[in-house]
Coordinates of C-alpha atoms and ligand atoms in Angstrom, one line a residue:
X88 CA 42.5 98.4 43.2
X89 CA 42.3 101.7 42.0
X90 CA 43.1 102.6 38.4
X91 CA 44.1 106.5 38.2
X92 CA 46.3 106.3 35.3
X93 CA 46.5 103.0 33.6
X94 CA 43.2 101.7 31.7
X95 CA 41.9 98.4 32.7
X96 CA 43.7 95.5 31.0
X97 CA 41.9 92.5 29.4
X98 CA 43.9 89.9 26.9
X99 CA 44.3 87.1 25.2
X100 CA 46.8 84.2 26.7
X101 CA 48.0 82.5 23.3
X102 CA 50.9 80.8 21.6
X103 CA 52.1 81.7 19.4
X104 CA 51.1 84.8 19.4
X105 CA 51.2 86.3 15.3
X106 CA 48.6 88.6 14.3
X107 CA 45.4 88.2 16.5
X108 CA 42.3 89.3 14.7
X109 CA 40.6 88.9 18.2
X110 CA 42.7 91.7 19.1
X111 CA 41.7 94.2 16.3
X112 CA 38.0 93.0 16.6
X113 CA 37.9 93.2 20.7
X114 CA 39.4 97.0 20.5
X115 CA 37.4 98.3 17.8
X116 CA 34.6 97.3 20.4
X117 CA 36.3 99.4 23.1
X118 CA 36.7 102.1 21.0
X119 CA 33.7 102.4 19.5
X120 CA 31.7 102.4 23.0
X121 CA 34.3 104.8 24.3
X122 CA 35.4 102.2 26.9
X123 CA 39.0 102.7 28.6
X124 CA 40.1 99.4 28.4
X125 CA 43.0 97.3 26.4
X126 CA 43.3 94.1 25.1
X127 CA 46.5 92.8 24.7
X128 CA 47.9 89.6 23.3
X129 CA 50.8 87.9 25.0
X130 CA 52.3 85.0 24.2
X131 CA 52.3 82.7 26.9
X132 CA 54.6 79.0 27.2
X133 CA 52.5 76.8 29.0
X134 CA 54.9 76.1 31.8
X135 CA 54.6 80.0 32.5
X136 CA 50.6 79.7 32.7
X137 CA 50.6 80.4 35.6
X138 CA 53.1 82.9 36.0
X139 CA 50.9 84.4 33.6
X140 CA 47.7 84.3 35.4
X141 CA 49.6 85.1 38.8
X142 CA 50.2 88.2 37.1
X143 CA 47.0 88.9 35.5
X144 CA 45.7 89.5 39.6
X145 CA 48.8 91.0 40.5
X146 CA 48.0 94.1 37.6
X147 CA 44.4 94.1 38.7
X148 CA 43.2 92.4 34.9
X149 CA 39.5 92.3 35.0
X150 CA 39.6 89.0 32.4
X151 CA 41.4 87.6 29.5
X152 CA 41.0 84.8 26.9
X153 CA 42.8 81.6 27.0
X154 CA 43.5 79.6 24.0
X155 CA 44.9 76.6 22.6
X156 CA 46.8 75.0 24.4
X157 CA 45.9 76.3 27.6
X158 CA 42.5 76.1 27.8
X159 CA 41.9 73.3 29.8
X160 CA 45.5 73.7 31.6
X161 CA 44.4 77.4 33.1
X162 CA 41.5 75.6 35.0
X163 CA 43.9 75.1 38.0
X164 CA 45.2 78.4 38.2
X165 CA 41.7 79.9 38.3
X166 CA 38.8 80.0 41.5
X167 CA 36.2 78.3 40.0
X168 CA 34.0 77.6 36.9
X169 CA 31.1 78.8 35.2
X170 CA 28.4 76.0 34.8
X171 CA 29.1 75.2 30.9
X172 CA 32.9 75.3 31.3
X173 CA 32.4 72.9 34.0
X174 CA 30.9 70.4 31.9
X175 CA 33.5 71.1 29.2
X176 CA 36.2 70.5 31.2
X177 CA 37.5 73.4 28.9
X178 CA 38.0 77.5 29.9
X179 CA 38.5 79.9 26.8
X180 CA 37.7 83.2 29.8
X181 CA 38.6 84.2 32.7
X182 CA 35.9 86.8 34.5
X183 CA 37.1 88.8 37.5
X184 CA 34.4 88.6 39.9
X185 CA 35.2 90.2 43.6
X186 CA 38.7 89.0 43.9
X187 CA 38.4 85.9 42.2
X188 CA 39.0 84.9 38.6
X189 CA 36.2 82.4 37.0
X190 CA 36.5 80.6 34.0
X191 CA 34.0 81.1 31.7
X192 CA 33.4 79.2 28.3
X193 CA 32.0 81.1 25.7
X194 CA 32.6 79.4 22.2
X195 CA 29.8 77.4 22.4
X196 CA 27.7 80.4 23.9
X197 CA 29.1 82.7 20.8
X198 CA 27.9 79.7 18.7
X199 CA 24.4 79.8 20.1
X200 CA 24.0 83.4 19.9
X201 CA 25.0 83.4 16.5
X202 CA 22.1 80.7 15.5
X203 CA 19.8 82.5 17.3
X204 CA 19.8 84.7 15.0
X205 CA 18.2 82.7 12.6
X206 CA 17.0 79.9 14.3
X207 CA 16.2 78.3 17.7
X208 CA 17.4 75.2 18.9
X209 CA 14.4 74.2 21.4
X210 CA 13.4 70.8 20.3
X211 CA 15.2 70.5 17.1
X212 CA 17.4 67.4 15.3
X213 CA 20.6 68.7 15.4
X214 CA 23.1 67.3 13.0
X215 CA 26.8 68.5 13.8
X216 CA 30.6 67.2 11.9
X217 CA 33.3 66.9 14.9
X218 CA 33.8 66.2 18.1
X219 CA 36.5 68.5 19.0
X220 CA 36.9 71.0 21.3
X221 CA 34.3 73.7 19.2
X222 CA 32.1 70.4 19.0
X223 CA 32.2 70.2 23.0
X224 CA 31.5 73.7 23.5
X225 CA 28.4 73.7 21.0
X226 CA 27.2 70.2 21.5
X227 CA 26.7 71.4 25.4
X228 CA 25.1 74.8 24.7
X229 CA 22.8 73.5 22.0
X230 CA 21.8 71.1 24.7
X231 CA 21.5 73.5 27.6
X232 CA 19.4 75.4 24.8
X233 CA 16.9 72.5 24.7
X234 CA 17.7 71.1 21.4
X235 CA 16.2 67.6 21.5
X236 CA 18.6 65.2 19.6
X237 CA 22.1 65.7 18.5
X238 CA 23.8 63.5 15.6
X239 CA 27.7 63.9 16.1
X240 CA 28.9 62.8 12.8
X241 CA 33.0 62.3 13.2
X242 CA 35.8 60.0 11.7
X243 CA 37.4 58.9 14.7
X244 CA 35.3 56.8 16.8
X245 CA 37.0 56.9 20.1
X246 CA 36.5 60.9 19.9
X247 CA 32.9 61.0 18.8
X248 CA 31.8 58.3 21.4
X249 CA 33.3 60.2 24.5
X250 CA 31.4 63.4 23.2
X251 CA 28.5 61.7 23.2
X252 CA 28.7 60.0 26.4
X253 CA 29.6 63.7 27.6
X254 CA 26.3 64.9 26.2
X255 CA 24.2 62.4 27.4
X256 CA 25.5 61.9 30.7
X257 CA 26.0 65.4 31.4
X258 CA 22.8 67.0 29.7
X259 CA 19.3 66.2 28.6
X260 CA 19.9 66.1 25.1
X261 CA 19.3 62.9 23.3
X262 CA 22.9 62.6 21.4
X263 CA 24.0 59.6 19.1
X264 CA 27.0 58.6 17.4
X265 CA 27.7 58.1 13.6
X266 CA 30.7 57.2 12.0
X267 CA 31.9 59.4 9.1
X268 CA 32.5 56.8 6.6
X269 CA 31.9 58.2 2.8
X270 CA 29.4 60.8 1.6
X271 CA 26.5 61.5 4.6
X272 CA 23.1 62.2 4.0
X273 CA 21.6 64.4 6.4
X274 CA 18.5 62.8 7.5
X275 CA 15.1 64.7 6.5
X276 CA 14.5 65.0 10.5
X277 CA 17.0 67.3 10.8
X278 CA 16.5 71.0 11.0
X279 CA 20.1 72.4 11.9
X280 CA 23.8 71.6 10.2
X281 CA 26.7 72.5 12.2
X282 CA 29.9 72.5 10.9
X283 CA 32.3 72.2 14.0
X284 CA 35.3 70.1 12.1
X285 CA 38.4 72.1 11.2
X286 CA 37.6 71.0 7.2
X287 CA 37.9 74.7 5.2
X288 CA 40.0 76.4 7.7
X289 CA 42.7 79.0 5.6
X290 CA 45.2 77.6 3.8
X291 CA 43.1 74.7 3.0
X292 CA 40.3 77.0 1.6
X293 CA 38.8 74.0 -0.7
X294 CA 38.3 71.2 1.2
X295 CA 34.8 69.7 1.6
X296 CA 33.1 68.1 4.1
X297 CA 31.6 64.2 2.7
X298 CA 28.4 65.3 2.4
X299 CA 25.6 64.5 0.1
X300 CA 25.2 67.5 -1.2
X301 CA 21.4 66.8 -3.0
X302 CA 20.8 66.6 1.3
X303 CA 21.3 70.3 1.9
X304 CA 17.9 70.5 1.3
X305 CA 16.0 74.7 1.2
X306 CA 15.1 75.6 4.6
X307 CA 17.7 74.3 6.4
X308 CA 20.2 76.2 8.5
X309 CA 23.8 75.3 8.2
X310 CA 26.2 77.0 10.1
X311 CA 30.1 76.6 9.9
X312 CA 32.9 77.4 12.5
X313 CA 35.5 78.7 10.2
X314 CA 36.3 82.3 10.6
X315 CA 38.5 82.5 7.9
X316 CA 37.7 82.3 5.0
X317 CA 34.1 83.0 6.2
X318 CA 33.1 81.6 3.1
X319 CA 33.7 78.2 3.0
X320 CA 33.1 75.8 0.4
X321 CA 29.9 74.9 2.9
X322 CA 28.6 78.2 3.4
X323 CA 28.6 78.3 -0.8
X324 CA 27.1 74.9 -1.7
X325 CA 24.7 75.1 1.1
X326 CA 23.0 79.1 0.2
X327 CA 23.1 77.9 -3.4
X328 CA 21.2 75.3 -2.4
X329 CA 18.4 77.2 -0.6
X330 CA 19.9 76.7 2.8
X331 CA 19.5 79.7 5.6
X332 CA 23.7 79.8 6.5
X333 CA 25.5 81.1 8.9
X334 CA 29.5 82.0 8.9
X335 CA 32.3 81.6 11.4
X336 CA 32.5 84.8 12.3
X337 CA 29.3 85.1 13.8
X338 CA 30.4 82.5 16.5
X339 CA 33.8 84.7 16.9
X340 CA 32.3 87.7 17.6
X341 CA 29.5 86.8 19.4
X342 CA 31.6 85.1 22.4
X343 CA 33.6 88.4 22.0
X344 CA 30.5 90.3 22.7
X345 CA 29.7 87.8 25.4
X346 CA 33.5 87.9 26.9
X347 CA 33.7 92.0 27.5
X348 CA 30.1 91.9 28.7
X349 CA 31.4 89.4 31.6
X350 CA 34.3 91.9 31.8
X351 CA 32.8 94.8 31.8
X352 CA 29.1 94.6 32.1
X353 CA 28.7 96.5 29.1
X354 CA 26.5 95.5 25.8
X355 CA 28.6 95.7 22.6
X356 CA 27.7 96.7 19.3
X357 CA 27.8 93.2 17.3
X358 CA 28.4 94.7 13.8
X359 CA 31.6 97.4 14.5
X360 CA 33.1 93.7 15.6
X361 CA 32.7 92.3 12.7
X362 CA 33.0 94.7 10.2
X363 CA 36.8 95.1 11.7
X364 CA 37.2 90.6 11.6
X365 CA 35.7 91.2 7.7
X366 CA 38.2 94.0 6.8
X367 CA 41.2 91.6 7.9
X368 CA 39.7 88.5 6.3
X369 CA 38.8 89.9 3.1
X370 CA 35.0 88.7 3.4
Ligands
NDP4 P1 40.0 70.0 17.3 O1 41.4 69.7 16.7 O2 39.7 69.8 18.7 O3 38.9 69.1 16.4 C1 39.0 69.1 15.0 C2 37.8 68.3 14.5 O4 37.8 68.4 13.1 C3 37.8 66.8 14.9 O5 36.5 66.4 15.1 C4 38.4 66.2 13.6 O6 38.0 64.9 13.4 C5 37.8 67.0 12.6 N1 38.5 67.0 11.3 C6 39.6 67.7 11.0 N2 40.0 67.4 9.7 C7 39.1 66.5 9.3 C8 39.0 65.8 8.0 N3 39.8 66.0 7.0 N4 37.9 65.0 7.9 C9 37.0 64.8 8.9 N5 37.1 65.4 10.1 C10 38.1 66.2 10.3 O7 39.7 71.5 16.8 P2 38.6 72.5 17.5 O8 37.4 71.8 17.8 O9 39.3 73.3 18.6 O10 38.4 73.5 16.3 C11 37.7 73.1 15.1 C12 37.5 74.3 14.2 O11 36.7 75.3 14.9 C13 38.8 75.1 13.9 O12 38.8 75.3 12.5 C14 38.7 76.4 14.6 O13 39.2 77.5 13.8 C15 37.1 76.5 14.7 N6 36.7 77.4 15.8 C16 36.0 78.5 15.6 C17 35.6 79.3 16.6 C18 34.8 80.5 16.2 O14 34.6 81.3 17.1 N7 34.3 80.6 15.0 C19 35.9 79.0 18.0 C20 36.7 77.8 18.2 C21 37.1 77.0 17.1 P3 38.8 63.6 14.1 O15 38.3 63.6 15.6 O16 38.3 62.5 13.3 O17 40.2 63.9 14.0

């Protein structure tokens, strides 16, 4: 399809659909590298999914995001999956490859990037809060990374055990199940701290995860989900306490960097994302 006079589209499929960050963050990228695309936000009911994504290939859209709550509902309205998203059950990208749209999950893929950056996963303990969706998405890449063993630490049971069946059924990570009951001590075995529970996410800026917090021991990497703040109450306690730490917003914009490379082939400059996510978040 040939696009003389309109830029290529990308978006986001959301709802509701207030201020986006991933917006401002995803078209400071285009700018910056000159690239004439948009990303636009629209808000999409989920009975008009797939209206929505009907139209995406009608306008010739080379991708969008999906978020809650459609990303496991956009999986029938899409071609096929990418390896990860498979095992997820869970799409949060759609990649237009020949005439087909894939669904692509890169939260957990944004995540690992992010850690990278500090540390690698290959044959490390793994401790990680939650066993949501962000959970999912990193418990499976941290596997697919080679991380050895995976402590999914989570209040309800019922969640944390199908997780966990998830990983060790679907991967070759070792995973294992602990209830959160009280104050947990992370175990000296472990080497990584993930954060992937919704505890510290704007307006509840002060919560705390029950942690031990003599446990947070120098050396270890903690890394938290929450964008916003970026600071969390975590990310504090956990540099004061000698920790190596890594933000939310690290994870965001890495699976941004990884979403307009599906899109668009193209390499993106990390930092002009996040510098435009830390002007709106105040970090
Ligand atoms: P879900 O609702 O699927 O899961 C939330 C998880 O948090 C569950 O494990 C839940 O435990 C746990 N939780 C929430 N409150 C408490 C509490 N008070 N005490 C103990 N556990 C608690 O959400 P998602 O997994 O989709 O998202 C989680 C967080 O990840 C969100 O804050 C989101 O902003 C962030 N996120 C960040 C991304 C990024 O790019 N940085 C990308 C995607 C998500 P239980 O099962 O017991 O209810």
């Amino acid at each position: 399809m040939a696009h003389n006079f309109l830029s290529r589209l990308t978006g986001s499929f959301a709802m509701p659909a207030a201020e986006n960050p991933t917006v401002a963050m995803v078209e400071a990228a285009y700018r910056h590298h000159g690239l004439d695309i948009r990303y636009i936000n629209c808000e999409v009911p989920p009975e008009k999914l797939g209206d929505a994504v009907k139209g995406a290939r009608a306008m010739g859209w080379i991708g969008f995001n999906c978020s809650i709550p459609h990303k496991v509902a956009v999986i029938e309205h899409l071609d096929g999956l990418g390896d990860s998203a498979a095992i997820m059950g869970a799409v949060n990208c759609a990649v237009r490859r020949g005439e087909k749209f894939i669904g692509e999950n890169t939260d957990g893929k944004g995540f690992l990037q992010s850690l990278r950056t500090v540390a690698d996963p290959a044959g490390q303990t793994v401790v990680m809060f939650g066993a949501g969706g962000a959970a999912r998405a990193i418990g499976v890449e941290l596997a697919f990374a080679g991380a050895s063993r995976i402590i999914v630490v989570n209040r309800d049971e019922k969640r944390g055990a199908v997780l966990v069946d998830l990983l060790n059924g679907k991967t070759k990570v070792k995973a294992e199940f602990v209830s959160w009951r009280g104050s947990y001590r992370i175990p000296p075995e472990a080497s990584i701290v993930v954060n992937a529970t919704s505890i510290g996410l704007y307006p509840d800026v002060e919560a705390r995860l029950a942690i031990d917090p003599a446990s947070l021991r120098p050396g270890l990497v903690v890394a938290d989900v929450i964008p916003n703040p970026p600071r969390t109450h975590l990310v504090r306690e956990a540099q004061a306490r000698g920790c190596t730490v890594l933000d939310g917003l690290g994870m965001v914009v890495n699976q941004g960097v990884i979403g307009i490379k599906y899109w668009t082939g193209v390499n993106v400059e990390a930092s002009v994302m996040r510098r435009r996510l830390e002007e709106l978040f105040g970090a």
